[in-house]
Short mmCIF file of C-alpha atoms in Angstrom, two decimals:
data_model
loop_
_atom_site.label_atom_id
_atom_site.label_comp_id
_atom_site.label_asym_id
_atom_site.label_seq_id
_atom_site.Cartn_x
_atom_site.Cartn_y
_atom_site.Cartn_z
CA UNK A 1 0.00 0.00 0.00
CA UNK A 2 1.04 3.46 -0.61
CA UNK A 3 0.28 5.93 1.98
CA UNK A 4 -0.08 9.43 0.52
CA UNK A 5 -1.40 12.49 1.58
CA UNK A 6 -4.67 11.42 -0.03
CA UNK A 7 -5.33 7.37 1.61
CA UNK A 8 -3.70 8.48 4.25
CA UNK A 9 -7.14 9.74 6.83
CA UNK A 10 -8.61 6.81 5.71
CA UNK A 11 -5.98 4.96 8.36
CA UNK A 12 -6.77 7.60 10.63
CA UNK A 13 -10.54 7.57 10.11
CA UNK A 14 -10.16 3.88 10.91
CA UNK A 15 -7.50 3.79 13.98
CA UNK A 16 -9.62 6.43 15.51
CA UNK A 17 -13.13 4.67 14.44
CA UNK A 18 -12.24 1.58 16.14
CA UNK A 19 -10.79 3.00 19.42
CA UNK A 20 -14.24 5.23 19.61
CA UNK A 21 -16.20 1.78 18.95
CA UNK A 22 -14.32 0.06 21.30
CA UNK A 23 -14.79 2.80 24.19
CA UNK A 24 -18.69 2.86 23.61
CA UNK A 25 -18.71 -0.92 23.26
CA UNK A 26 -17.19 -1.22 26.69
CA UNK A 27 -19.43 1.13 27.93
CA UNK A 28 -22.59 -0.35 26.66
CA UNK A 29 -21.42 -3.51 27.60
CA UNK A 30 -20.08 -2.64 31.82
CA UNK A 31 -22.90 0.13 32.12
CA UNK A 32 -22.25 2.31 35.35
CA UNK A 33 -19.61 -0.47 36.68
CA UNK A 34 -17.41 0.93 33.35
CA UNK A 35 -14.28 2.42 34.92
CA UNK A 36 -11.04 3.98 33.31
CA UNK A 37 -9.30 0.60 34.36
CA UNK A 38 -11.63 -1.65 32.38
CA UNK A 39 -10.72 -0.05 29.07
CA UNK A 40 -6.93 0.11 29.79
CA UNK A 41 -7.44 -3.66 30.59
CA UNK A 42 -9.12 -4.44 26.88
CA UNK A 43 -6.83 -1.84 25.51
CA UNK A 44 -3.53 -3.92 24.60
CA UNK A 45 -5.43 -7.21 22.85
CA UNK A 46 -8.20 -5.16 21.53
CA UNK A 47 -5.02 -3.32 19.85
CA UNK A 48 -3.67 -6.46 18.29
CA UNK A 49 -6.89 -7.37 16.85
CA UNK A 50 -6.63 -4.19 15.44
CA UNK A 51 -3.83 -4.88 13.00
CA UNK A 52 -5.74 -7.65 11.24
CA UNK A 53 -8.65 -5.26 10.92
CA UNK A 54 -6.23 -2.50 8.88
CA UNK A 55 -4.55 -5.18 7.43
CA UNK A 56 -8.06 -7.11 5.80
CA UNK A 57 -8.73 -3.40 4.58
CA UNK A 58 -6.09 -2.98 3.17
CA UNK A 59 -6.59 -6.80 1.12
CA UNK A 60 -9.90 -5.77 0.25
CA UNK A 61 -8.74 -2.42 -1.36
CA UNK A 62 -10.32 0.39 1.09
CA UNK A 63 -6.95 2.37 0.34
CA UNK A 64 -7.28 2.42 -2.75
CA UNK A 65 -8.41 5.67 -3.88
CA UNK A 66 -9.66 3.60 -7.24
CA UNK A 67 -12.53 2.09 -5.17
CA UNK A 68 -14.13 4.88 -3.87
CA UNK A 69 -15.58 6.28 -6.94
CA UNK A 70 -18.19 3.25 -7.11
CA UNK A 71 -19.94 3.31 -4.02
CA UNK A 72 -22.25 -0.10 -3.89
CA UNK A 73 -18.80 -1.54 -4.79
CA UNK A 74 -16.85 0.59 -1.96
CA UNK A 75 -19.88 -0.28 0.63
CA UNK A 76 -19.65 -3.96 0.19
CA UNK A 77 -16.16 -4.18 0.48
CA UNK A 78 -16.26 -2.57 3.68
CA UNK A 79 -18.85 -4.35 4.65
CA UNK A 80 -17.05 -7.96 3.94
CA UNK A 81 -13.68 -6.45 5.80
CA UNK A 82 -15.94 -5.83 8.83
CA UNK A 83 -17.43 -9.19 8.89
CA UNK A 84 -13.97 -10.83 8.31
CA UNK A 85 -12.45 -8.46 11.02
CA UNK A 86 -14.73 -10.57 13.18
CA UNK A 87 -14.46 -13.77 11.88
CA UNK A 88 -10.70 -13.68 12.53
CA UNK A 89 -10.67 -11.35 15.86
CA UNK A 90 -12.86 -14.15 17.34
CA UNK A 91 -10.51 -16.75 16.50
CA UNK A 92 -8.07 -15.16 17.49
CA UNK A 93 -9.57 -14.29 21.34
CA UNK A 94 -10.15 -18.21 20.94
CA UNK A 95 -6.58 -19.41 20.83
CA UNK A 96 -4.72 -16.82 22.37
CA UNK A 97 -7.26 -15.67 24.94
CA UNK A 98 -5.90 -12.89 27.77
CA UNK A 99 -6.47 -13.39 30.90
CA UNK A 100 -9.95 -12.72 32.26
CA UNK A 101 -11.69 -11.10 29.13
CA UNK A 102 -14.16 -13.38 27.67
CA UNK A 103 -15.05 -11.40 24.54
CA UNK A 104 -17.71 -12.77 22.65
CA UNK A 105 -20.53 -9.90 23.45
CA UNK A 106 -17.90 -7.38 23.19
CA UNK A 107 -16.64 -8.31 19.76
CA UNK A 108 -20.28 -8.21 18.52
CA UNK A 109 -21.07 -4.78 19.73
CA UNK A 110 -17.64 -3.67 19.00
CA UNK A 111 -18.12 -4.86 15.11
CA UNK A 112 -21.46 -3.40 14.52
CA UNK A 113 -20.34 -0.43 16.93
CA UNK A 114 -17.05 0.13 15.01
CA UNK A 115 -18.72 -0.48 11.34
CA UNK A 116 -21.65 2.29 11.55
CA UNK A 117 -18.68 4.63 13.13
CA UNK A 118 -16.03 4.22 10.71
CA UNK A 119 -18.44 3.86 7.19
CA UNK A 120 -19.66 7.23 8.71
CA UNK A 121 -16.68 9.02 8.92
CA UNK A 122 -15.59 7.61 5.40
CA UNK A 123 -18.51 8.60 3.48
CA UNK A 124 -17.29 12.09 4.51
CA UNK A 125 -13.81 11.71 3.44
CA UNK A 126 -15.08 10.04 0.34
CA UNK A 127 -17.47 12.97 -0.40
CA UNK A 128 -14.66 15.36 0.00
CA UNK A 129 -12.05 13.53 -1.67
CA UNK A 130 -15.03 12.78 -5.07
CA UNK A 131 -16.58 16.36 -4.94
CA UNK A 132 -14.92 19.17 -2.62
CA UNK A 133 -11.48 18.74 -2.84
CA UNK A 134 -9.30 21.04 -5.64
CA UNK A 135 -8.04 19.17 -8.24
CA UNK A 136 -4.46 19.93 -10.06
CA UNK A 137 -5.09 21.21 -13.21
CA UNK A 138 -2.87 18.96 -15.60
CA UNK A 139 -2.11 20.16 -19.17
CA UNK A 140 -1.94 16.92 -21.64
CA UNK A 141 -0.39 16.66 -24.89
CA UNK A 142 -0.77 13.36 -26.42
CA UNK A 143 -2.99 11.15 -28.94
CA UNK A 144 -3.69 7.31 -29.17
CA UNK A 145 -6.44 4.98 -27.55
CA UNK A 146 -4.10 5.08 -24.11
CA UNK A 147 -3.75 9.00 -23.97
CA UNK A 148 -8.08 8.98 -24.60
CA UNK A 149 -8.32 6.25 -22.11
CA UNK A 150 -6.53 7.84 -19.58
CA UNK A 151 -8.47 11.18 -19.46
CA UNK A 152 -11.48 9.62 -19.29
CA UNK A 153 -10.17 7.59 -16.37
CA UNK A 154 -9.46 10.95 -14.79
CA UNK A 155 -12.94 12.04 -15.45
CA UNK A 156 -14.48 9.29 -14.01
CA UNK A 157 -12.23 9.28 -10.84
CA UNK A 158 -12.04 13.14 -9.22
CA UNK A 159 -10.38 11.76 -6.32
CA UNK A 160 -7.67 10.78 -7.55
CA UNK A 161 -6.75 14.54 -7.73
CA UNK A 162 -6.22 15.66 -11.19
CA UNK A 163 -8.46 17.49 -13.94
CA UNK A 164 -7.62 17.76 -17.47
CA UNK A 165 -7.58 21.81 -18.37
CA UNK A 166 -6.90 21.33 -21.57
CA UNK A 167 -6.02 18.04 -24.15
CA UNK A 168 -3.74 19.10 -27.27
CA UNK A 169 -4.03 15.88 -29.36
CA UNK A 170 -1.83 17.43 -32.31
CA UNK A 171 1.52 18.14 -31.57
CA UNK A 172 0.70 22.07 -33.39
CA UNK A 173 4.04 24.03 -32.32
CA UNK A 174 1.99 27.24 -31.84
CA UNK A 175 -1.10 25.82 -30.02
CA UNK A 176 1.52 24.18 -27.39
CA UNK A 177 3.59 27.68 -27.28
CA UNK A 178 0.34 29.11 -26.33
CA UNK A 179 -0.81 26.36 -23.95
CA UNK A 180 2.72 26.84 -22.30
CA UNK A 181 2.57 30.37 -21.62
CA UNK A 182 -0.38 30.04 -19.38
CA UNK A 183 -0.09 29.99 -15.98
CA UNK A 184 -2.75 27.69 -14.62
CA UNK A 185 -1.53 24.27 -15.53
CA UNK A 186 0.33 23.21 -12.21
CA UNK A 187 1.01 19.38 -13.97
CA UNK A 188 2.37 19.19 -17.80
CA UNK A 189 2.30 15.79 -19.61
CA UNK A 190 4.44 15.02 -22.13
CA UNK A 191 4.71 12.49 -25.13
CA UNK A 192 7.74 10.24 -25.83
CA UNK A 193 7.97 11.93 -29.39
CA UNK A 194 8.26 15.55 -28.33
CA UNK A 195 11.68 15.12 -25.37
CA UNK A 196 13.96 15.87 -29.02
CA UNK A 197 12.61 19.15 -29.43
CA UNK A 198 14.69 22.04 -28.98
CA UNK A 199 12.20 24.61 -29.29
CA UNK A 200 9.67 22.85 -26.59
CA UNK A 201 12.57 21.53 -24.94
CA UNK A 202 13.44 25.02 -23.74
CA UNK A 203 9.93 26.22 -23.01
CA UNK A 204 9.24 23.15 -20.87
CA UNK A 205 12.91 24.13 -18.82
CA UNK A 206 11.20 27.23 -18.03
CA UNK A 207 8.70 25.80 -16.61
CA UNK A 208 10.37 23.18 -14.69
CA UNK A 209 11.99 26.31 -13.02
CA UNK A 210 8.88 28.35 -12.14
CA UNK A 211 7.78 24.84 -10.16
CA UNK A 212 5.79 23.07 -12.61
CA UNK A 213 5.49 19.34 -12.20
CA UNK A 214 6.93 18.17 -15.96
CA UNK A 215 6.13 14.15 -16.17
CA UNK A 216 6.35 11.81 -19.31
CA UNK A 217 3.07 10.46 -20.54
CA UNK A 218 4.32 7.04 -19.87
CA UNK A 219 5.35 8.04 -16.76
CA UNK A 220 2.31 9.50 -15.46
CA UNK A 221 -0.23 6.64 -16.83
CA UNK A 222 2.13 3.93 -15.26
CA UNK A 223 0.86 6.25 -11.55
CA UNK A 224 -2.55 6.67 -12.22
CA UNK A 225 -3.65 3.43 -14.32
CA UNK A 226 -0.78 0.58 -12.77
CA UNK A 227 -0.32 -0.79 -15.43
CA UNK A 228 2.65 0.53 -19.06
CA UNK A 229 1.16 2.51 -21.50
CA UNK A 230 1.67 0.46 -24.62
CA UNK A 231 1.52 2.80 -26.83
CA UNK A 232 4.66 4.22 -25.27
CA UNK A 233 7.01 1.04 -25.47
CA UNK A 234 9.72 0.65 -27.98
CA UNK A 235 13.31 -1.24 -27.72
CA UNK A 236 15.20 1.57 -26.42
CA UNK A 237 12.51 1.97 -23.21
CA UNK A 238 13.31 -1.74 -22.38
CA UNK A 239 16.62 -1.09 -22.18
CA UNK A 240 16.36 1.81 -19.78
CA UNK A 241 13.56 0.88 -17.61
CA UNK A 242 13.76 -3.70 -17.23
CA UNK A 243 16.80 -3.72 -15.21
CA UNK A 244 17.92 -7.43 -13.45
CA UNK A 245 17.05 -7.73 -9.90
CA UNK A 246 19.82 -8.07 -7.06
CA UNK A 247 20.77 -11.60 -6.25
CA UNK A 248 18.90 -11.66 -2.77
CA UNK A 249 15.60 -10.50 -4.52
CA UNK A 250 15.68 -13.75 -6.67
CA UNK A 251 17.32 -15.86 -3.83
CA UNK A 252 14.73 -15.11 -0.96
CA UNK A 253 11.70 -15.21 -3.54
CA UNK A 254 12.53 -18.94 -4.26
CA UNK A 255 12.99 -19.69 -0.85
CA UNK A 256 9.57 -18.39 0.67
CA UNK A 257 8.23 -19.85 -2.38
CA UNK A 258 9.83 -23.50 -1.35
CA UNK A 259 8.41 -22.42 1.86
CA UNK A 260 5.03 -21.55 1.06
CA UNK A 261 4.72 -24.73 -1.20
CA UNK A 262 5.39 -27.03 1.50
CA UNK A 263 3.29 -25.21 3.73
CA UNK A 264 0.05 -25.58 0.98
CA UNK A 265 0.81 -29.28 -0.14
CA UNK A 266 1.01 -30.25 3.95
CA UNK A 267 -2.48 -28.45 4.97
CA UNK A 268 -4.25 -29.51 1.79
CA UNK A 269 -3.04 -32.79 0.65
CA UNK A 270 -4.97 -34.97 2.83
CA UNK A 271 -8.34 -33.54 0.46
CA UNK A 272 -6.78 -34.12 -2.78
CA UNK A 273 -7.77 -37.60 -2.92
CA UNK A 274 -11.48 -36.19 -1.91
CA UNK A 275 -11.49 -33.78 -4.63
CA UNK A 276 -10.21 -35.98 -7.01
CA UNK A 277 -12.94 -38.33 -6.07
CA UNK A 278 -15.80 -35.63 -6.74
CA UNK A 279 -14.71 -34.39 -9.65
CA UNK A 280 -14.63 -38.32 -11.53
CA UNK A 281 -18.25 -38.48 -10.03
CA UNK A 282 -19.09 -34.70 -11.56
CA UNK A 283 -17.45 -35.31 -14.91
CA UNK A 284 -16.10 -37.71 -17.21
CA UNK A 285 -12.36 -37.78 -17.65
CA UNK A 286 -9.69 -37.59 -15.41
CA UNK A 287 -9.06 -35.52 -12.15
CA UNK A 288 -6.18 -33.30 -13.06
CA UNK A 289 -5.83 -31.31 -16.06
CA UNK A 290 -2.43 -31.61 -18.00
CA UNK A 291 -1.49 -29.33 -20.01
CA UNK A 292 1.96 -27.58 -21.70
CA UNK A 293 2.14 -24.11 -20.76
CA UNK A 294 4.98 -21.14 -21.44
CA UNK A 295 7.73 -20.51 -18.58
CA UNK A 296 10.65 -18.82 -18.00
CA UNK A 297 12.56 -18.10 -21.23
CA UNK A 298 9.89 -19.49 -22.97
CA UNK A 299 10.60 -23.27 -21.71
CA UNK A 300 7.90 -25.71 -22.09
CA UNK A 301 6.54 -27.74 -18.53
CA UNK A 302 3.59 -29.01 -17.66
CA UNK A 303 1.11 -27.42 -15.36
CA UNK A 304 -0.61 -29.55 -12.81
CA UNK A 305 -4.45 -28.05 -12.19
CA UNK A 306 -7.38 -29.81 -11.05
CA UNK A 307 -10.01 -30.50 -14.01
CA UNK A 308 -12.49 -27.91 -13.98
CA UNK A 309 -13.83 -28.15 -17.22
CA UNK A 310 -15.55 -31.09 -19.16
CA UNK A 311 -13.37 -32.88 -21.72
CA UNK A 312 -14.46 -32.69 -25.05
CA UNK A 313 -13.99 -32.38 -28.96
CA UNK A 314 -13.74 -28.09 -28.15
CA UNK A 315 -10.05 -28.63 -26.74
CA UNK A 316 -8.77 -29.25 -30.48
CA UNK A 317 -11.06 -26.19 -31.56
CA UNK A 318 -8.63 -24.11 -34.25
CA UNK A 319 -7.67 -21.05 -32.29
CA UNK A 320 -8.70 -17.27 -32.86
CA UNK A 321 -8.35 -13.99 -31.55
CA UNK A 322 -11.18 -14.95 -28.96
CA UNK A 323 -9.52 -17.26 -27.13
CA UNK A 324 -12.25 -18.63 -24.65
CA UNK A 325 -14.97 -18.15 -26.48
CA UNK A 326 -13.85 -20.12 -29.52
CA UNK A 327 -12.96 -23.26 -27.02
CA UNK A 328 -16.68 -22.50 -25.05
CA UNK A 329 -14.98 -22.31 -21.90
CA UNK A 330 -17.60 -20.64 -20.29
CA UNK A 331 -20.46 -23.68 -21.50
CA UNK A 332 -17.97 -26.39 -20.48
CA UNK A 333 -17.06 -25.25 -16.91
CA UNK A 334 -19.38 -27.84 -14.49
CA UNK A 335 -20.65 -26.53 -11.26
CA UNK A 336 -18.17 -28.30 -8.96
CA UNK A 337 -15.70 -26.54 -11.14
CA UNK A 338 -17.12 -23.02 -10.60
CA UNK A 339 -16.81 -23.17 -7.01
CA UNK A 340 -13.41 -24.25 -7.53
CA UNK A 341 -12.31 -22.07 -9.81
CA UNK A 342 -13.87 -19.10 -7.24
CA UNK A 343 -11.94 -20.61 -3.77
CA UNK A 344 -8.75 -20.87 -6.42
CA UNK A 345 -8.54 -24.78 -5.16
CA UNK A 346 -8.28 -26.15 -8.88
CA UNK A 347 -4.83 -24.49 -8.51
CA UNK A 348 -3.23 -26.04 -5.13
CA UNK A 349 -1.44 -29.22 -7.51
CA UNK A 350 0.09 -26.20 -9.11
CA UNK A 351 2.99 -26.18 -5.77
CA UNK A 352 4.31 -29.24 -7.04
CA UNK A 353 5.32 -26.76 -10.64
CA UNK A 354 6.55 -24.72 -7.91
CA UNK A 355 8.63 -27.10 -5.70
CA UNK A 356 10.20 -28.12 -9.68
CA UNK A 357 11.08 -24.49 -10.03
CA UNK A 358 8.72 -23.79 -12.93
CA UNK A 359 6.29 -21.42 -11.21
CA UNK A 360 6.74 -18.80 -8.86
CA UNK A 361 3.94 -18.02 -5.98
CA UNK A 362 3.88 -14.54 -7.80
CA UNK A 363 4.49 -13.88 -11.81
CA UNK A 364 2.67 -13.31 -15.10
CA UNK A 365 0.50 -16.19 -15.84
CA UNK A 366 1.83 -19.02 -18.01
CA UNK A 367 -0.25 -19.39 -21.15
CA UNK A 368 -0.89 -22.48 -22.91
CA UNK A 369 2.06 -23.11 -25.70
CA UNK A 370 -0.32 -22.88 -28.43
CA UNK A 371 -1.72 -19.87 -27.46
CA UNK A 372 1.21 -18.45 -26.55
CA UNK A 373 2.68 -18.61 -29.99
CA UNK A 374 -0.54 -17.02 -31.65
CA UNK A 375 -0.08 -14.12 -29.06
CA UNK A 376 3.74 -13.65 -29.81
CA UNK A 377 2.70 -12.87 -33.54
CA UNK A 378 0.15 -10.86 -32.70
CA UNK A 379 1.32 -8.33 -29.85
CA UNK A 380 4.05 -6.43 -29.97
CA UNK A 381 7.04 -7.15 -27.28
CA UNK A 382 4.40 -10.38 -25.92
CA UNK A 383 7.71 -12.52 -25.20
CA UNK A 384 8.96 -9.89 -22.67
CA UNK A 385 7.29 -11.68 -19.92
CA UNK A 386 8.67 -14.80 -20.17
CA UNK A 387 12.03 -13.02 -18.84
CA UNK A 388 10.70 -14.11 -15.46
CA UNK A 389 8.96 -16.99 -13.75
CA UNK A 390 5.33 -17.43 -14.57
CA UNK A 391 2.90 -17.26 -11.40
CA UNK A 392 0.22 -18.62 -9.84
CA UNK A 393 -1.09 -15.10 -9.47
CA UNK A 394 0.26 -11.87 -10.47
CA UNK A 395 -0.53 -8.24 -11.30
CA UNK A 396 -2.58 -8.39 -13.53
CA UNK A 397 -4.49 -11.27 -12.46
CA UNK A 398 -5.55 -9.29 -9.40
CA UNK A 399 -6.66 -6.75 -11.99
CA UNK A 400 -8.68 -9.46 -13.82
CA UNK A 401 -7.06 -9.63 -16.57
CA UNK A 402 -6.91 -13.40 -17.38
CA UNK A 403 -5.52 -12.96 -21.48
CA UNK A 404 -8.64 -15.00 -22.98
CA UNK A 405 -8.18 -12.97 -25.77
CA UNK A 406 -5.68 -11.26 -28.13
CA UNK A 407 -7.31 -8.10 -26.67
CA UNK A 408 -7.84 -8.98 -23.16
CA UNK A 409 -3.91 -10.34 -23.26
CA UNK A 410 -2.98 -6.94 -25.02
CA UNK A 411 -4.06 -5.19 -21.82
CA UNK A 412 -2.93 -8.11 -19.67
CA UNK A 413 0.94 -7.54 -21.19
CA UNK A 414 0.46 -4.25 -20.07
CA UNK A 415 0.26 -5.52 -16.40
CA UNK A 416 2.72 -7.68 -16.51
CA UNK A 417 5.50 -5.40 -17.84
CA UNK A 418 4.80 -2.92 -14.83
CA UNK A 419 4.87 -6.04 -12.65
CA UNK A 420 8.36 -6.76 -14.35
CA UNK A 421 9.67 -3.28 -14.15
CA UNK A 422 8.64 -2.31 -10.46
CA UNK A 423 8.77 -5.90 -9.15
CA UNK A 424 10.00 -6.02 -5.42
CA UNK A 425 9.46 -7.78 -2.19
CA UNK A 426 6.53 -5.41 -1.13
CA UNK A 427 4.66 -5.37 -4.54
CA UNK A 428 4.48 -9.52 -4.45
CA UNK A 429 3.23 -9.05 -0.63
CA UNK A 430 0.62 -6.76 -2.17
CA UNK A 431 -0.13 -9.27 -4.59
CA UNK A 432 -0.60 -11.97 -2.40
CA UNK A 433 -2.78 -10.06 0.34
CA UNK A 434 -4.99 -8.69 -3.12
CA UNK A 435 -5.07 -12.82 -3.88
CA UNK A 436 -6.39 -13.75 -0.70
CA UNK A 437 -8.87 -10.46 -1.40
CA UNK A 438 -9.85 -12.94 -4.43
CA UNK A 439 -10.88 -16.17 -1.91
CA UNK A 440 -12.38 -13.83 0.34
CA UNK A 441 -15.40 -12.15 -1.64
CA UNK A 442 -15.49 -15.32 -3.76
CA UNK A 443 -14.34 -13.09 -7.11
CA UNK A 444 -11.65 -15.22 -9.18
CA UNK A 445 -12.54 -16.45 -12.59
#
């Protein structure tokens, strides 16, 4: 999570939410026996169940200023990070209990206390943040379906902080001259193919010494959107921007993934035989599904998933720019395999790819050989990702973008070359706490 100036009384709102809650649930709960000693007493564990409250908000994306735009969307996320905030707080009570507090009223009022406080106090930030607060008035000079895309993704997200004053889509010397010389654009965007100009070279230095921000369109879409602007790539920004990671970046990554594999196969083992069981009785065919997929350096292995799907003549279907739709993916999925697909279990054989050191526990996604070889001819730069492990779940898979189709992998490639070029050990935490997001509300494909 970034914490900026903007996210930032959200963690307040919520600290100071829960500490009000827990006050008035004490209070409510001791009546006139409540004392200054009582909630000193409840203070310290009541603290520690704190942290997994901030931290399920921050899996479920209530700092992200992205979600706050949409409010049924914002409202039952909340609403799901409250209820899980329970769920785990009462566990938690459970097997570490403290000494004399038997919590099991408390943490009801406290939850319902805590979730009408805090939504409260929210809804007013969010209101300001959407409607009241000034927005930086960004000059943009640009064309293409990514420059359009991202001012209307401005448009549609005030909070965020920016408003487009004024879009030159030609690059007409005089209209920028005279865009330039105004003094209201606090935020000037510029395209790749204008930095060898002499002429606005100079007029953007001036600028850049009266304090305005000067950013690079690529630069600026990669902050608001999260994802390359492809529009922007050629060879030479490869070379400058993919750098290889430090040795202990790559070392400790395939260590907590050997870790984290070990830990999976142990807990869920025992049910693969169960599983495999259910799915023979749902469908015909086997119980895992086999397949080559696309690794690192574009290496063939094969992936080890449990069968989701029902076998049939569609697997051979000739393949087109619509992916999924062509093979009826959608029609062949049986329910068992929904449900699966949703709780992400069809993909727990896929530790044994990562024990091998085929997969990592974070990556692009590893396409299907075929497939892959269709996309390589078809988008520019596609074989980029395979400079790195694939993953069981990635960037842009927490962005739902699953690559069923030349378009859909278009924007997908997108994702996964910011993934490549920011990749670090607190990005694949995010990842991972976004993935469990996925399990939680019962969203994955």
């Amino acid at each position: 999570m970034k914490v900026t100036i903007k996210n930032f009384p959200f963690l307040i709102a919520d600290i100071l939410s829960f500490y009000v809650a827990l006050f008035l649930t004490l209070l409510i709960r001791f009546g006139s026996s409540f004392t200054r000693e009582i909630f000193i007493f409840h203070l310290k564990p009541f603290t520690w169940s704190l942290v997994f409250l901030i931290g399920g908000f921050f899996i479920m994306g209530l700092y992200d200023l992205r979600n706050l735009s949409k409010l049924f969307k914002y409202f039952r996320l909340l609403a799901i990070s409250v209820l899980l905030y329970f769920v785990i707080a009462t566990a938690y009570f459970y097997f570490a209990p403290a000494e004399g507090i038997t919590p099991k009223t408390i943490l009801v009022i406290l939850t319902l206390t805590f979730g009408i406080i805090d939504f409260s106090i929210r809804e007013i930030l969010r209101r300001y943040l959407v409607k009241s607060q000034p927005l930086v008035n960004v000059l943009l000079i640009g064309k293409g379906e990514d420059v359009a895309e991202l001012a209307k993704y401005l448009e549609e997200n005030p909070q965020l902080g920016y408003k487009i004053g004024r879009w030159i889509k030609d690059y007409d010397i005089r209209e920028i001259d005279e865009a330039l010389s105004q003094n209201d654009n606090k935020v000037i965007v510029i395209p790749h193919q204008l930095r060898g100009d002499k002429f606005f070279a100079d007029k953007i230095y001036e600028k850049l010494v009266h304090g305005v921000d000067i950013i690079s369109f690529s630069e600026f879409y990669e902050n608001v959107m999260g994802k390359v602007s492809m529009d922007e790539l050629r060879e030479n920004w490869f070379v400058e921007k993919i750098k290889p990671k430090d040795g202990l970046y790559s070392l400790f990554k395939r260590i907590l993934d050997i870790a984290l594999a070990f830990f999976v196969l142990l807990v869920t083992v025992i049910l693969w035989p169960l599983i495999a069981m259910v799915i023979k009785l749902s469908s015909k065919g086997q119980a895992f599904f086999l397949k080559e997929r696309v690794g690192l350096h574009e290496k063939k292995f094969i992936l080890y998933k449990f069968r989701t799907m029902h076998s049939g003549k569609s697997e051979q279907t000739q393949l087109s720019e619509n992916f999924s739709e062509e093979r009826g993916d959608t029609d062949r999925v049986f329910l068992l395999g929904k449900w699966m697909r949703k709780m992400r279990v069809d993909e727990w054989p896929q530790v044994i790819n990562v024990l091998k050191g085929e997969l990592s526990f974070v990556g692009p996604r590893a396409d299907f050989f075929d497939y892959y070889g269709l996309l390589k001819q078809k988008i520019s730069y596609y074989q980029i990702r395979t400079i790195i492990a694939p993953g069981l779940s990635g960037w842009a898979q927490i962005h739902n973008k699953t690559g069923n189709s030349v378009e859909n992998a278009r924007e997908r490639l997108a994702y996964d070359i910011y993934y490549i070029k920011n990749r670090s050990f607190v990005m694949d935490l995010a990842i991972t706490l976004k993935t469990l997001k996925t399990i939680f509300t019962l969203s994955g494909a």
